[in-house]
Each structure stands twice: as structure tokens, then as C-alpha cells.
C-alpha atoms as a PDB file:
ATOM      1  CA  UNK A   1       0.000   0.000   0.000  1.00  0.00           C
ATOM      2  CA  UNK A   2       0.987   3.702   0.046  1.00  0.00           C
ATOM      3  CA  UNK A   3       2.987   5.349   2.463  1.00  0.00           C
ATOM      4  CA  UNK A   4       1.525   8.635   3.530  1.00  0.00           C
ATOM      5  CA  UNK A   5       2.228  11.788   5.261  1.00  0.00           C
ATOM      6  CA  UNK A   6      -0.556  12.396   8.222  1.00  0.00           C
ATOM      7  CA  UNK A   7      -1.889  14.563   6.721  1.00  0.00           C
ATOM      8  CA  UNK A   8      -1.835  12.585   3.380  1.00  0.00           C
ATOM      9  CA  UNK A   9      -3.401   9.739   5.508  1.00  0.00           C
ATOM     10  CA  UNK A  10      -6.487  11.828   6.799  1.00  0.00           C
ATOM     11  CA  UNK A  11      -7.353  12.375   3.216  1.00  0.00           C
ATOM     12  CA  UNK A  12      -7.500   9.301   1.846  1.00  0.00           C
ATOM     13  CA  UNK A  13     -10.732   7.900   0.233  1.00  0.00           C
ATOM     14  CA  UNK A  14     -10.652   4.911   2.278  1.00  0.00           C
ATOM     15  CA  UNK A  15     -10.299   6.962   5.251  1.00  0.00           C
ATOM     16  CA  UNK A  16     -12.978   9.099   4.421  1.00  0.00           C
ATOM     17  CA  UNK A  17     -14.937   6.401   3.578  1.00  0.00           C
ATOM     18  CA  UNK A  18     -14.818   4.342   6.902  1.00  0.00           C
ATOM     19  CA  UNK A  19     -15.408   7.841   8.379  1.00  0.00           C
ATOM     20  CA  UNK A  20     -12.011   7.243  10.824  1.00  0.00           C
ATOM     21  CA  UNK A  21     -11.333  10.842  11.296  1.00  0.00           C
ATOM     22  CA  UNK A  22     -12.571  12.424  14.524  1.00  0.00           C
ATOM     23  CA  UNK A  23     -11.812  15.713  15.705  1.00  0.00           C
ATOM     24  CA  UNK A  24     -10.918  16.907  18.714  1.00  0.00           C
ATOM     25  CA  UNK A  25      -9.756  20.387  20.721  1.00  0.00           C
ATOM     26  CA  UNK A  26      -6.274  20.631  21.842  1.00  0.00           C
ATOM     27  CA  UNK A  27      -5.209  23.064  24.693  1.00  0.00           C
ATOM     28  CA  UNK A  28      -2.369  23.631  22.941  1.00  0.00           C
ATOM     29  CA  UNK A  29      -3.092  23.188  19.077  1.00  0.00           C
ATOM     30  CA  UNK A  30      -6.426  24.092  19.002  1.00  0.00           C
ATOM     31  CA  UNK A  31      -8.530  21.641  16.691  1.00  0.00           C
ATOM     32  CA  UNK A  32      -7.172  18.335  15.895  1.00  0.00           C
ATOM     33  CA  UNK A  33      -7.859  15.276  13.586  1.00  0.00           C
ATOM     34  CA  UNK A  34      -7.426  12.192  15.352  1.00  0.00           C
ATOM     35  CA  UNK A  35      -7.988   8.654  13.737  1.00  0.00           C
ATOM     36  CA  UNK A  36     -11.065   6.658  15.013  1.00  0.00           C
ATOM     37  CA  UNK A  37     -10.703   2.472  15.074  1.00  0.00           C
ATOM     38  CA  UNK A  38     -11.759   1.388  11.842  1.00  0.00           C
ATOM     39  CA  UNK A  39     -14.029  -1.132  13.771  1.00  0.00           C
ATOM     40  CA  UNK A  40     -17.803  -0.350  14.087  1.00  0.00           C
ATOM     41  CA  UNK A  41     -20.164  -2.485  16.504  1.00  0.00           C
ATOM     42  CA  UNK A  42     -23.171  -2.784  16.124  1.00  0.00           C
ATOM     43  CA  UNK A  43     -24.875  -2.060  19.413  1.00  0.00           C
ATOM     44  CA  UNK A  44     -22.483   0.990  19.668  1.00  0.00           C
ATOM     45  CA  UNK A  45     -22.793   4.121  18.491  1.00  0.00           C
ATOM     46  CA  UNK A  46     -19.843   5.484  15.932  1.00  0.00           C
ATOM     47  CA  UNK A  47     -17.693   7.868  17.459  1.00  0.00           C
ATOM     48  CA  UNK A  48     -17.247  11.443  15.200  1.00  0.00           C
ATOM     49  CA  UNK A  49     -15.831  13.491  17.818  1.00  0.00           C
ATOM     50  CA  UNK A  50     -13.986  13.294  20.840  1.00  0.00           C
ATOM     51  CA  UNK A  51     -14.730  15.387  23.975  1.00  0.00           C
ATOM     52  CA  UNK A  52     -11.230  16.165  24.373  1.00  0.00           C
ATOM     53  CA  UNK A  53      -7.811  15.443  22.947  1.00  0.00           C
ATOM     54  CA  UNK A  54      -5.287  13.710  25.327  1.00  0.00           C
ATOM     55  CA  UNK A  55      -3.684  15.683  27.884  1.00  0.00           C
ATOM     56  CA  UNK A  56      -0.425  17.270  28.721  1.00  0.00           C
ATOM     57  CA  UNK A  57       2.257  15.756  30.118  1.00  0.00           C
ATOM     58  CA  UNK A  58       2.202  15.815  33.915  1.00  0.00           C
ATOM     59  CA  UNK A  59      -1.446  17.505  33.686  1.00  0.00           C
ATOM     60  CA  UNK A  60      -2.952  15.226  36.040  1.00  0.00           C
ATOM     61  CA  UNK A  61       0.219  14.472  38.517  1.00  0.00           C
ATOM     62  CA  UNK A  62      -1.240  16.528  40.982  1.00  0.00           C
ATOM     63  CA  UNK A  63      -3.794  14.442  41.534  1.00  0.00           C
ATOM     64  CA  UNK A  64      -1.861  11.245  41.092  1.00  0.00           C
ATOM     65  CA  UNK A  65       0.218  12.570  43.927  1.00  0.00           C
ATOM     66  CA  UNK A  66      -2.678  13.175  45.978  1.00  0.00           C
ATOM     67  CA  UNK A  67      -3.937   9.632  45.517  1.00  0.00           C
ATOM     68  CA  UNK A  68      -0.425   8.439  46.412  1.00  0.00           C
ATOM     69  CA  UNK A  69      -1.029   9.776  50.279  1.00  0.00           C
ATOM     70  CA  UNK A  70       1.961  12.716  49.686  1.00  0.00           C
ATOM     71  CA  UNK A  71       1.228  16.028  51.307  1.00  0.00           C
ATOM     72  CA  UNK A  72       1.683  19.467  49.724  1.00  0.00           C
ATOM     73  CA  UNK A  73       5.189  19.444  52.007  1.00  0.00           C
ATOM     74  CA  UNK A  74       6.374  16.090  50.080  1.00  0.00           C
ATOM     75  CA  UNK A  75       5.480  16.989  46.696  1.00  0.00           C
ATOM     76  CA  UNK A  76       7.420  20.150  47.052  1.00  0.00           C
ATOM     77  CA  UNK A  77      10.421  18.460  48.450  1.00  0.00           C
ATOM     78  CA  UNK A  78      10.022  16.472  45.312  1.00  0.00           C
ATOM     79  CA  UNK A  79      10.059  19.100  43.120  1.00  0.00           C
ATOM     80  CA  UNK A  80      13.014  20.841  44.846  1.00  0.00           C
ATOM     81  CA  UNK A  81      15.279  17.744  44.058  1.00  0.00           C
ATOM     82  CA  UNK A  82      13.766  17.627  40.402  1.00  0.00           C
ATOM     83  CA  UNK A  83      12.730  14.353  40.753  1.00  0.00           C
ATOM     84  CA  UNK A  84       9.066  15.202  40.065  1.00  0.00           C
END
């Protein structure tokens, strides 16, 4: 088969047939294309958009920190020796 660019790839007519682009908003890069699963289920509706593109790294470490029993005191210690 061809080998495409990305952006070559979202515009192919097999692509665009299957309907495997979905968009998405980036914090960052505003609105994205992101590519679906070419799989479609029955009993499941087929996904168009996304509610939200992935996040950035380390967005949710705060909470992961939380959930990992450090206090504010450890997590700054942390972030003092660069480790976090």
C-alpha cells in the first residue's frame, strides 16, 4: 500500500470512507484530527468526535500525587530535588 504523510493519511478515500477521522480540541493546538478504530459495533454508536484530545504531560500528577497519600510538604520536596 501507500505510504503517507498524516496529513496525506487523513485524506485518503478509504479513510474518508470508513469515516475514521474524529476531531478533537487541543489546549495547545487548538482543533485536531485524530484517527477513530476502523471497527464499528453494532450495538455501539460510531464515534465522530472526541470530547477532548489527550492531555499534557504531567497535567494530572497533581492528583496522582494526591492519591499516592503525599502532602503538599512532600510533593514540594520532590520538586526541589527535580525528581518530580
Amino acid at each position: 500500500g501507500p505510504i503517507y504523510t498524516v496529513s496525506e493519511a487523513f485524506q485518503d478515500p478509504q479513510v474518508q470512507h470508513l469515516g475514521m477521522v474524529a476531531n478533537a480540541h487541543h489546549d495547545v493546538l487548538g482543533d485536531i484530527g485524530l484517527v477513530r478504530s476502523p471497527i464499528n459495533l453494532s450495538n455501539h454508536e460510531r464515534v465522530t468526535e472526541f470530547d477532548r484530545a489527550a492531555p499534557a504531560l504531567g497535567a494530572h500528577n497533581p492528583e496522582i500525587y494526591t492519591e499516592l497519600g503525599l502532602s503538599d510538604q512532600a510533593i514540594q520536596v520532590l520538586k526541589d530535588l527535580g525528581a518530580v
